[in-house]
Coordinates of C-alpha atoms in Angstrom, one line a residue:
M285 CA 29.8 65.9 124.4
E286 CA 28.3 69.0 126.1
G287 CA 31.8 70.0 127.3
T288 CA 33.2 69.8 123.8
G289 CA 30.4 71.7 122.2
S290 CA 30.7 74.5 124.8
R291 CA 34.4 74.8 124.2
S292 CA 34.0 75.0 120.4
G293 CA 31.3 77.6 120.8
N294 CA 33.2 79.7 123.4
P295 CA 33.5 83.3 122.0
S296 CA 36.7 84.0 123.8
S297 CA 38.3 80.9 122.1
V298 CA 37.2 82.1 118.7
V299 CA 38.6 85.6 119.3
A300 CA 41.9 84.1 120.4
D301 CA 42.1 82.1 117.3
W302 CA 41.4 85.1 115.0
S303 CA 43.8 87.2 117.0
L304 CA 46.5 84.6 116.4
V305 CA 45.8 84.5 112.7
F306 CA 45.8 88.3 112.5
W307 CA 49.2 88.7 114.2
T308 CA 50.6 85.9 112.2
L309 CA 49.6 87.6 109.0
C310 CA 51.0 90.9 110.3
A311 CA 54.3 89.2 111.1
V312 CA 54.5 87.9 107.6
I313 CA 53.0 90.7 105.5
L314 CA 54.4 93.7 107.4
P315 CA 58.1 93.0 106.7
V316 CA 57.2 92.3 103.1
L317 CA 55.4 95.6 102.8
I318 CA 58.3 97.5 104.5
T319 CA 60.8 95.8 102.2
L320 CA 58.7 96.7 99.1
W321 CA 58.4 100.3 100.3
C322 CA 62.1 100.6 101.0
S323 CA 62.9 99.1 97.6
F324 CA 60.5 101.6 95.9
Q325 CA 62.1 104.6 97.7
R326 CA 65.6 103.4 96.9
S327 CA 64.8 103.0 93.2
R328 CA 63.1 106.4 93.3
R329 CA 66.2 108.0 94.8
Q330 CA 68.5 106.2 92.3
V331 CA 66.4 107.6 89.4
L332 CA 66.7 111.1 90.9
I333 CA 70.4 110.7 91.5
R334 CA 71.0 109.4 87.9
D335 CA 69.0 112.4 86.6
I336 CA 71.2 114.8 88.5
F337 CA 74.3 113.0 87.3
R338 CA 73.1 113.1 83.7
K339 CA 72.4 116.9 83.7
S340 CA 75.3 118.0 85.8
K341 CA 78.5 119.6 84.6
H342 CA 80.2 117.7 87.5
D343 CA 81.6 114.2 86.9
W344 CA 79.6 112.7 89.8
H345 CA 80.2 109.1 91.0
Y346 CA 78.4 107.4 93.9
T347 CA 80.3 105.3 96.5
D348 CA 79.0 103.2 99.4
L349 CA 82.2 104.0 101.4
F350 CA 84.7 106.8 101.1
G351 CA 88.4 105.8 101.3
Q352 CA 89.2 108.5 103.9
P353 CA 87.4 110.6 106.5
S354 CA 85.0 112.8 104.4
Y355 CA 82.6 115.7 105.1
C356 CA 79.7 117.0 103.1
C357 CA 80.6 120.3 101.3
V358 CA 77.1 121.6 101.9
C359 CA 76.0 120.6 105.4
A360 CA 79.5 120.0 106.7
Q361 CA 78.4 116.7 108.4
H362 CA 80.7 113.6 108.5
I363 CA 79.6 111.1 105.8
L364 CA 80.5 107.5 105.1
Q365 CA 78.8 107.3 101.7
G366 CA 77.6 109.7 99.1
A367 CA 78.7 111.3 95.8
F368 CA 82.1 112.7 94.7
C369 CA 83.2 114.6 91.6
N370 CA 86.0 113.0 89.7
C371 CA 87.2 116.3 88.3
C372 CA 87.1 118.9 91.2
G373 CA 87.0 116.5 94.2
L374 CA 83.8 117.7 95.8
R375 CA 82.2 115.3 98.2
V376 CA 78.6 115.5 99.3
S377 CA 75.9 113.4 101.0
E378 CA 73.0 112.0 99.0
G379 CA 70.5 114.5 100.5
C380 CA 72.7 117.5 99.6
L381 CA 73.6 116.4 96.1
K382 CA 71.1 118.7 94.3
K383 CA 72.2 121.8 96.4
A384 CA 75.9 121.1 95.8
D385 CA 75.3 120.6 92.0
Q386 CA 73.7 124.1 91.9
R387 CA 76.0 125.9 94.3
F388 CA 79.5 124.8 93.3
L389 CA 81.2 125.1 89.9
C390 CA 83.3 122.2 88.5
K391 CA 86.6 122.5 86.7
E392 CA 86.1 124.4 83.4
I393 CA 87.9 122.7 80.6
M394 CA 87.5 125.9 78.5
M395 CA 87.1 129.4 79.9
R396 CA 84.1 131.5 78.8
S397 CA 85.2 134.1 76.3
N398 CA 85.2 137.8 77.5
G399 CA 85.9 139.2 74.1
G400 CA 89.6 139.1 74.3
A401 CA 92.5 136.7 74.6
Q402 CA 93.4 135.6 78.2
S403 CA 96.7 134.4 79.5
S404 CA 95.9 133.7 83.1
M405 CA 93.2 132.6 85.5
P406 CA 92.6 132.9 89.3
H407 CA 92.6 130.0 91.7
H408 CA 89.5 127.8 91.9
W409 CA 89.1 127.0 95.7
I410 CA 87.1 124.1 97.1
R411 CA 86.6 123.9 100.9
G412 CA 87.2 120.8 102.9
N413 CA 88.4 117.2 102.3
V414 CA 92.0 118.3 101.5
P415 CA 94.6 115.6 100.8
L416 CA 96.3 114.0 103.7
C417 CA 99.7 115.4 104.6
S418 CA 99.1 118.6 102.6
C419 CA 100.7 121.9 103.8
C420 CA 99.3 125.4 103.9
M421 CA 100.9 127.6 101.2
I422 CA 100.9 130.6 103.7
C423 CA 102.1 129.3 107.0
K424 CA 103.6 125.9 105.8
Q425 CA 101.8 124.0 108.5
Q426 CA 99.8 120.8 107.9
C427 CA 96.2 121.2 106.6
G428 CA 93.1 119.1 107.2
T429 CA 94.0 118.0 110.7
Q430 CA 90.7 119.0 112.3
P431 CA 87.8 116.5 112.3
K432 CA 85.5 118.8 110.4
L433 CA 85.0 120.5 107.1
C434 CA 87.9 122.9 107.0
D435 CA 90.6 124.5 104.9
Y436 CA 90.8 125.1 101.1
R437 CA 92.3 123.4 98.1
C438 CA 92.8 124.8 94.5
V439 CA 91.5 122.3 92.0
W440 CA 94.2 123.3 89.5
C441 CA 97.5 123.9 91.3
Q442 CA 96.5 121.6 94.3
C443 CA 97.7 124.3 96.7
T444 CA 96.0 124.2 100.2
V445 CA 95.5 126.9 102.7
H446 CA 94.0 127.1 106.2
D447 CA 90.7 128.8 106.9
E448 CA 92.4 131.4 109.0
C449 CA 95.1 131.9 106.4
M450 CA 92.7 132.5 103.5
M451 CA 92.8 136.1 102.5
D452 CA 90.8 138.1 99.9
C453 CA 93.9 138.5 97.8
L454 CA 94.2 134.7 97.4
K455 CA 90.7 134.5 96.0
T456 CA 91.8 136.6 93.0
E457 CA 95.4 135.6 92.8
E458 CA 96.7 134.2 89.5
C459 CA 96.9 130.4 89.6
T460 CA 100.3 128.9 88.5
F461 CA 98.9 125.4 87.9
G462 CA 101.4 124.0 90.4
E463 CA 104.0 121.3 89.9
F464 CA 102.5 119.9 86.7
R465 CA 102.0 123.3 84.9
D466 CA 104.1 122.0 82.0
L467 CA 101.7 119.0 81.5
I468 CA 98.4 120.8 81.9
I469 CA 96.4 122.4 79.1
P470 CA 95.0 125.6 80.6
P471 CA 91.3 126.4 80.0
Y472 CA 92.2 129.9 78.6
Y473 CA 94.5 128.3 76.0
L474 CA 91.6 126.2 74.6
S475 CA 89.2 129.1 74.5
T476 CA 91.8 131.2 72.6
I477 CA 92.5 128.4 70.1
N478 CA 88.7 127.9 69.6
Q479 CA 88.3 131.6 68.8
M480 CA 91.2 131.5 66.4
R481 CA 89.7 128.5 64.6
K482 CA 86.5 130.5 64.2
D483 CA 88.5 133.4 62.8
K484 CA 90.3 130.8 60.5
R485 CA 93.7 131.7 62.0
S486 CA 96.3 129.0 62.6
N487 CA 99.3 130.9 64.1
Y488 CA 98.9 129.0 67.4
E489 CA 102.6 129.6 68.2
N490 CA 101.7 133.1 69.6
V491 CA 99.3 131.8 72.1
V492 CA 100.4 131.5 75.8
P493 CA 101.4 128.9 77.0
Y494 CA 102.1 127.7 73.5
C495 CA 105.3 129.7 73.5
R496 CA 106.3 128.5 77.0
K497 CA 109.8 127.0 76.8
H498 CA 109.2 123.6 78.5
W499 CA 105.5 123.1 77.9
M500 CA 104.9 119.4 77.0
P501 CA 101.1 118.8 77.3
I502 CA 100.1 115.3 78.1
I503 CA 97.1 113.2 76.9
I504 CA 95.9 110.3 79.1
L505 CA 94.4 107.3 77.2
A506 CA 93.1 104.7 79.7
N507 CA 91.6 101.3 78.9
T508 CA 89.3 100.5 81.8
R509 CA 89.0 96.9 80.7
S510 CA 92.7 96.0 80.9
G511 CA 94.2 93.5 83.3
N512 CA 93.4 94.3 86.9
N513 CA 90.6 96.9 86.1
M514 CA 92.4 99.9 87.7
G515 CA 91.6 102.1 84.7
E516 CA 88.5 103.6 86.3
T517 CA 90.3 104.7 89.4
L518 CA 93.2 106.2 87.4
L519 CA 90.9 108.2 85.2
G520 CA 89.5 110.0 88.3
E521 CA 93.0 110.7 89.8
F522 CA 94.3 112.1 86.5
K523 CA 91.2 114.3 86.1
I524 CA 91.9 115.8 89.5
L525 CA 95.5 116.7 88.6
L526 CA 95.0 117.7 85.0
N527 CA 92.5 119.3 82.7
P528 CA 89.7 116.7 82.3
V529 CA 89.8 117.4 78.5
Q530 CA 93.2 115.7 78.5
V531 CA 91.9 112.4 80.0
F532 CA 90.1 109.8 77.7
D533 CA 88.4 106.5 78.5
L534 CA 89.1 104.2 75.5
S535 CA 85.9 102.3 76.2
N536 CA 84.0 105.4 75.2
I537 CA 86.2 106.9 72.5
T538 CA 88.7 105.5 70.0
P539 CA 92.4 106.6 70.1
A540 CA 92.1 108.1 66.6
K541 CA 89.5 110.6 67.8
A542 CA 91.3 111.3 71.1
L543 CA 94.6 112.0 69.4
Q544 CA 93.1 114.8 67.3
L545 CA 93.6 117.0 70.3
C546 CA 97.3 116.9 69.3
T547 CA 96.6 119.1 66.3
L548 CA 95.7 122.0 68.6
L549 CA 98.9 121.6 70.6
P550 CA 102.6 122.4 70.0
C551 CA 104.3 120.4 67.2
N552 CA 106.5 117.5 68.4
A553 CA 105.9 118.3 72.1
V554 CA 102.9 116.3 73.1
R555 CA 103.3 113.2 75.3
V556 CA 100.7 110.4 75.5
L557 CA 100.4 108.1 78.5
V558 CA 98.7 104.8 77.6
C559 CA 97.2 103.1 80.6
G560 CA 96.6 99.5 79.6
G561 CA 98.3 96.4 78.3
D562 CA 100.5 95.8 75.2
G563 CA 97.3 95.4 73.1
T564 CA 96.1 98.8 74.1
V565 CA 99.5 100.3 73.2
G566 CA 99.4 98.7 69.8
W567 CA 95.9 100.1 69.3
V568 CA 97.2 103.6 70.1
L569 CA 100.3 103.2 67.8
D570 CA 98.0 102.1 64.9
A571 CA 96.0 105.4 65.4
I572 CA 99.3 107.4 65.3
D573 CA 100.2 105.7 62.0
E574 CA 96.8 106.9 60.7
M575 CA 97.8 110.4 61.6
K576 CA 100.9 110.0 59.4
I577 CA 98.7 108.9 56.5
K578 CA 96.5 112.0 57.0
G579 CA 99.6 114.3 56.7
Q580 CA 99.7 115.1 60.5
E581 CA 103.3 114.0 61.0
R582 CA 104.3 117.1 62.8
Y583 CA 101.7 116.5 65.5
I584 CA 102.9 112.9 66.3
P585 CA 103.2 112.5 70.1
Q586 CA 105.7 110.4 72.1
V587 CA 104.2 107.5 73.9
A588 CA 104.7 106.4 77.5
I589 CA 103.1 103.3 79.1
L590 CA 101.4 102.6 82.5
P591 CA 101.2 98.8 82.4
L592 CA 97.7 97.5 83.4
G593 CA 97.7 94.3 81.3
T594 CA 98.8 90.7 82.0
G595 CA 102.2 90.4 80.1
N596 CA 103.3 94.0 79.7
D597 CA 106.5 93.0 77.9
L598 CA 106.7 96.2 75.8
S599 CA 106.3 98.3 79.0
N600 CA 109.0 96.2 80.7
T601 CA 111.4 96.7 77.8
L602 CA 110.9 100.5 77.8
G603 CA 111.5 100.7 81.6
W604 CA 107.9 101.3 82.8
G605 CA 107.8 98.0 84.7
A606 CA 106.1 94.7 84.5
G607 CA 102.7 95.7 86.0
Y608 CA 101.0 98.5 88.0
A609 CA 98.9 97.8 91.0
G610 CA 98.6 101.3 92.6
E611 CA 101.9 101.1 94.5
V612 CA 103.2 104.3 92.8
P613 CA 101.3 107.6 93.4
V614 CA 99.8 109.1 90.2
E615 CA 101.9 112.3 90.9
Q616 CA 105.1 110.2 90.6
I617 CA 103.9 108.7 87.4
L618 CA 103.5 112.1 85.9
R619 CA 107.0 113.1 87.1
N620 CA 108.4 110.0 85.4
V621 CA 106.7 110.9 82.1
M622 CA 108.1 114.5 82.3
E623 CA 111.6 113.1 82.9
A624 CA 111.5 110.2 80.3
D625 CA 113.8 110.2 77.2
G626 CA 112.5 109.8 73.7
I627 CA 113.5 106.7 71.7
K628 CA 112.4 104.8 68.6
L629 CA 110.6 101.5 68.4
D630 CA 110.7 99.3 65.3
R631 CA 107.2 98.2 64.1
W632 CA 106.9 95.3 61.7
K633 CA 104.4 94.2 59.1
V634 CA 103.4 90.5 59.4
Q635 CA 101.7 89.2 56.2
V636 CA 100.0 85.7 56.3
T637 CA 99.2 84.3 52.9
N638 CA 97.2 81.1 52.8
K639 CA 98.1 78.3 50.5
G640 CA 95.8 76.7 47.9
Y641 CA 95.1 76.6 44.2
Y642 CA 91.8 78.5 44.5
N643 CA 92.7 80.8 47.3
L644 CA 91.1 84.2 46.4
R645 CA 91.2 85.7 49.9
K646 CA 93.4 88.7 50.6
P647 CA 96.5 88.0 52.8
K648 CA 96.0 88.7 56.5
V649 CA 98.2 91.7 57.6
F650 CA 99.1 92.4 61.2
T651 CA 101.4 95.0 62.8
M652 CA 103.9 93.6 65.3
N653 CA 105.5 95.5 68.1
N654 CA 106.6 92.7 70.4
Y655 CA 106.9 89.3 68.9
F656 CA 105.5 86.7 66.5
S657 CA 105.4 83.0 67.4
I658 CA 104.2 79.6 66.3
G659 CA 104.1 76.7 68.7
P660 CA 103.5 76.1 72.4
D661 CA 103.3 79.7 73.6
A662 CA 100.8 80.5 70.9
L663 CA 98.8 77.5 71.9
M664 CA 98.7 78.7 75.5
A665 CA 97.6 82.1 74.3
L666 CA 94.9 80.6 72.1
N667 CA 93.5 78.4 74.9
F668 CA 93.6 81.4 77.3
H669 CA 91.6 83.6 74.9
S670 CA 89.1 80.9 74.1
H671 CA 88.5 80.5 77.9
R672 CA 88.3 84.2 78.5
E673 CA 85.7 84.7 75.7
K674 CA 83.4 82.1 77.4
T675 CA 83.7 83.4 80.9
P676 CA 85.1 87.0 80.8
S677 CA 84.1 87.7 84.4
L678 CA 86.7 85.3 85.8
F679 CA 89.6 87.1 84.2
S680 CA 89.6 90.3 86.3
S681 CA 92.9 89.8 88.0
R682 CA 96.5 89.6 86.7
I683 CA 97.2 86.8 89.1
I684 CA 94.3 84.7 87.8
N685 CA 95.3 85.3 84.2
K686 CA 98.8 84.1 84.9
A687 CA 97.5 81.1 86.8
V688 CA 95.4 80.1 83.7
Y689 CA 98.5 80.5 81.5
F690 CA 100.4 78.2 83.9
F691 CA 97.6 75.6 83.7
Y692 CA 97.6 75.4 79.9
G693 CA 101.4 75.4 79.9
T694 CA 101.5 72.4 82.2
K695 CA 98.9 70.7 80.1
D696 CA 101.0 71.2 77.0
C697 CA 104.0 69.6 78.7
L698 CA 102.0 66.4 78.9
V699 CA 100.2 66.5 75.6
Q700 CA 102.9 68.1 73.3
E701 CA 100.5 69.2 70.6
C702 CA 103.2 71.1 68.6
K703 CA 105.9 68.4 68.4
D704 CA 107.9 67.9 65.2
L705 CA 107.4 71.5 64.2
N706 CA 110.7 71.4 62.3
K707 CA 109.2 68.9 59.9
K708 CA 106.2 71.1 59.2
V709 CA 107.9 74.4 58.6
E710 CA 110.7 76.0 56.6
L711 CA 112.5 79.1 57.9
E712 CA 114.3 81.8 55.9
L713 CA 116.3 84.7 57.4
D714 CA 117.1 87.4 54.9
G715 CA 116.5 84.9 52.1
E716 CA 118.8 82.2 53.5
R717 CA 117.3 78.9 54.4
I718 CA 117.9 77.8 58.0
E719 CA 118.3 74.1 58.9
L720 CA 116.1 73.5 61.9
P721 CA 116.9 71.1 64.8
S722 CA 114.1 69.3 66.6
L723 CA 111.7 72.0 67.8
E724 CA 108.2 72.6 69.0
G725 CA 108.1 76.4 68.6
I726 CA 109.7 79.3 66.8
I727 CA 109.6 82.9 68.2
V728 CA 110.5 86.1 66.4
L729 CA 111.4 88.9 68.8
N730 CA 111.5 92.6 68.3
I731 CA 111.9 93.6 72.0
G732 CA 114.0 92.3 74.9
Y733 CA 111.2 90.8 77.0
W734 CA 108.9 87.9 76.2
G735 CA 106.4 85.8 78.1
G736 CA 105.6 88.2 81.0
G737 CA 109.2 89.2 81.9
C738 CA 111.6 86.7 80.5
R739 CA 114.7 87.9 78.5
L740 CA 114.4 85.2 75.9
W741 CA 117.3 86.1 73.6
E742 CA 119.8 86.3 76.5
G743 CA 118.7 83.1 78.2
M744 CA 121.0 82.2 81.0
G745 CA 123.5 84.9 79.9
D746 CA 126.4 82.5 79.9
E747 CA 127.1 82.6 76.1
P748 CA 128.4 85.5 73.9
Y749 CA 125.7 86.8 71.6
P750 CA 125.0 90.0 69.6
L751 CA 123.0 92.5 71.6
A752 CA 119.2 92.6 71.0
R753 CA 117.7 96.1 70.5
H754 CA 114.3 97.4 69.6
D755 CA 115.4 100.1 67.3
D756 CA 118.1 98.5 65.1
G757 CA 115.8 97.1 62.3
L758 CA 116.8 93.6 63.3
L759 CA 114.6 90.7 64.5
E760 CA 115.9 88.0 66.8
V761 CA 114.7 84.4 66.0
V762 CA 114.8 81.6 68.5
G763 CA 113.5 78.1 68.9
V764 CA 112.1 76.2 71.9
H765 CA 111.8 72.5 72.5
G766 CA 108.4 72.8 74.3
S767 CA 106.5 74.3 77.2
F768 CA 108.9 72.8 79.8
H769 CA 111.8 74.3 77.9
C770 CA 110.1 77.7 78.0
A771 CA 109.6 77.4 81.7
Q772 CA 113.3 76.6 82.2
I773 CA 114.3 79.7 80.2
Q774 CA 112.1 81.9 82.3
V775 CA 113.9 80.8 85.5
K776 CA 117.3 80.9 83.8
L777 CA 118.0 77.2 83.8
A778 CA 118.3 76.9 80.0
N779 CA 119.1 78.8 76.9
P780 CA 116.9 79.1 73.8
V781 CA 117.9 77.7 70.4
R782 CA 119.2 80.9 68.8
L783 CA 118.5 80.7 65.1
G784 CA 119.8 84.1 64.1
Q785 CA 119.1 87.8 63.5
A786 CA 117.6 89.2 60.3
H787 CA 115.9 92.2 58.6
T788 CA 113.3 90.0 56.9
V789 CA 111.9 86.7 58.2
R790 CA 110.0 84.2 56.0
L791 CA 108.3 81.1 57.5
I792 CA 106.4 78.5 55.4
L793 CA 103.9 76.2 57.1
K794 CA 103.8 73.2 54.8
S795 CA 101.1 71.0 56.3
S796 CA 98.6 70.7 59.2
K797 CA 97.1 73.5 61.3
M798 CA 99.2 75.2 64.0
P799 CA 98.6 77.9 66.6
M800 CA 100.2 81.4 65.8
Q801 CA 100.2 84.7 67.6
V802 CA 101.2 88.3 67.0
D803 CA 101.6 90.4 70.2
G804 CA 99.4 88.1 72.2
E805 CA 96.6 87.9 69.7
P806 CA 96.4 84.2 68.7
W807 CA 94.6 82.1 66.0
A808 CA 94.8 78.6 64.5
Q809 CA 96.4 78.7 61.1
G810 CA 96.5 76.2 58.2
P811 CA 99.2 75.9 55.5
C812 CA 100.5 79.4 54.7
T813 CA 103.5 81.7 54.2
V814 CA 104.3 84.2 56.9
T815 CA 106.5 87.2 55.8
I816 CA 107.8 89.7 58.4
T817 CA 109.2 93.0 57.1
H818 CA 110.0 96.4 58.6
K819 CA 107.1 98.8 58.5
T820 CA 107.9 102.0 60.4
H821 CA 109.2 103.5 63.6
A822 CA 107.2 104.6 66.6
L823 CA 108.2 107.5 68.9
M824 CA 108.3 106.1 72.5
L825 CA 109.4 107.3 75.9
Y826 CA 112.0 105.4 77.9
H827 CA 112.0 105.6 81.7
S828 CA 115.5 105.1 83.0
G829 CA 114.4 104.6 86.6
E830 CA 115.4 101.9 89.1
Q831 CA 116.6 98.7 87.5
T832 CA 115.4 95.3 88.6
D833 CA 117.9 92.7 89.6
D834 CA 117.3 90.8 86.4
E835 CA 118.0 93.9 84.3
A836 CA 121.1 94.8 86.2
S837 CA 122.5 91.3 85.9
S838 CA 121.7 91.3 82.2
V839 CA 123.5 94.7 81.6
S840 CA 126.6 93.5 83.6
E841 CA 126.7 90.3 81.6
Q842 CA 126.5 92.2 78.3
D843 CA 129.3 94.5 79.4
H844 CA 131.4 91.5 80.4
V845 CA 130.9 89.9 77.0
R846 CA 131.9 93.2 75.2
E847 CA 135.0 93.4 77.3
Q848 CA 136.0 89.8 76.4
T849 CA 135.4 90.6 72.7
D850 CA 137.5 93.7 72.9
E851 CA 140.4 91.7 74.5
D852 CA 140.2 89.0 71.8
V853 CA 140.4 91.6 69.1

């Protein structure tokens, strides 16, 4: 007993116990305090950075890892993370951001007026971080080879020059705007136009480079939410090469407002590059139709497409490819737009009138560029859109989107929700009633491609048929026996049921509710009358680049059919 009491009352034992408690608390509380302090400092830095971003004339963006070796433009130190300007290309560490924002000017979209009209401007040089494989404009040797902040790049003409080759004359030399001078809207042009508008003068033809022979200014309209979410990256790359005023993010501004820039540019010379899916292209073409209504027909631009969506059938038809994933440099895309040929695209009015004795609702009216359908493919699109609205975060990849389409197509092969369609609808082509065989779907085509790259009207290509065009005022109408039949057509193992070509299509849904779609926008429709008539033409750009094997075989088959027809005649 005495031994026990002495141990419990031993001062050294009590001190050891309290020491253990103290260090245990330190081991628990100290990391928590350090974490809270670091979190506070990080949030404070983020608030300061956001404040600089908000007030700055630079288009700053923060990155955790630069895609190539980078050096701070202020302290010249190698940096892995920091801020970069999407317009002029400056790169800076987090600590030097405020100094860089005050020290360096960004690209000026409009020059400051000096009291008179200007027709030229000097180079705007930025030191360091020049593009890989760039050559000096003086000695023609490679730039940016040393592992430090070195050499200069002009933010307008993209010319590069070594530190040792930089001369005083280059700092004041007139900038030619480089390879894409015919696409760029110079800052001095906009300042002159702005002054003329203040003076209420409209003779823009006398303004340089308005009178330049081959000037075809371009406007970039990018949908950052399309398909594989590449729009954000493309916006930055186009701002580097062009005047930032030419580049628009359609998540921040509507096409109708963006296209008003055309009214300050040469008549019938502007080209628009739409970066997005077929839905985005339709949105832009609707805005162009509004320009016609406002009496701005002479400012109507020609439209090219950079396909970022899932299907991209219109883009494929016009030679711009089935999808873009960054495999082609932005510079080559601009060259393709410069070289593209102008063509016309038929646009169609789709009017859906509900049936019923007491139907007081106005008919639903759509504009069709690609196709209209009723049946299994519309059902797949309806299920896809319903799923995407519930969980939009899952649909950030073109591959995932197509996998979901495949899943719903396989499901419809087993369920066959659209069977006996021929008993539920009546079809008229140019006023003539068409007797329908046993079908599950009817598709009305304006363009050559359908369903993400399938040439539906041609099918296997083993039968003579009138050629399908997107500018002849004719629609191609085909039927399908189901989802499995659609899959067979896509791999060229079957032909569609060709029902004919017509200038006007009328479809009557007599009973039940069926899925319908116009250009990938689906809905469930009850008894109604669908009437498709020609609406207008759109001015598009056709890229006659490299043909795919599918396109080449289709063209050769069509030529073979024409030769056989000529021999028979």
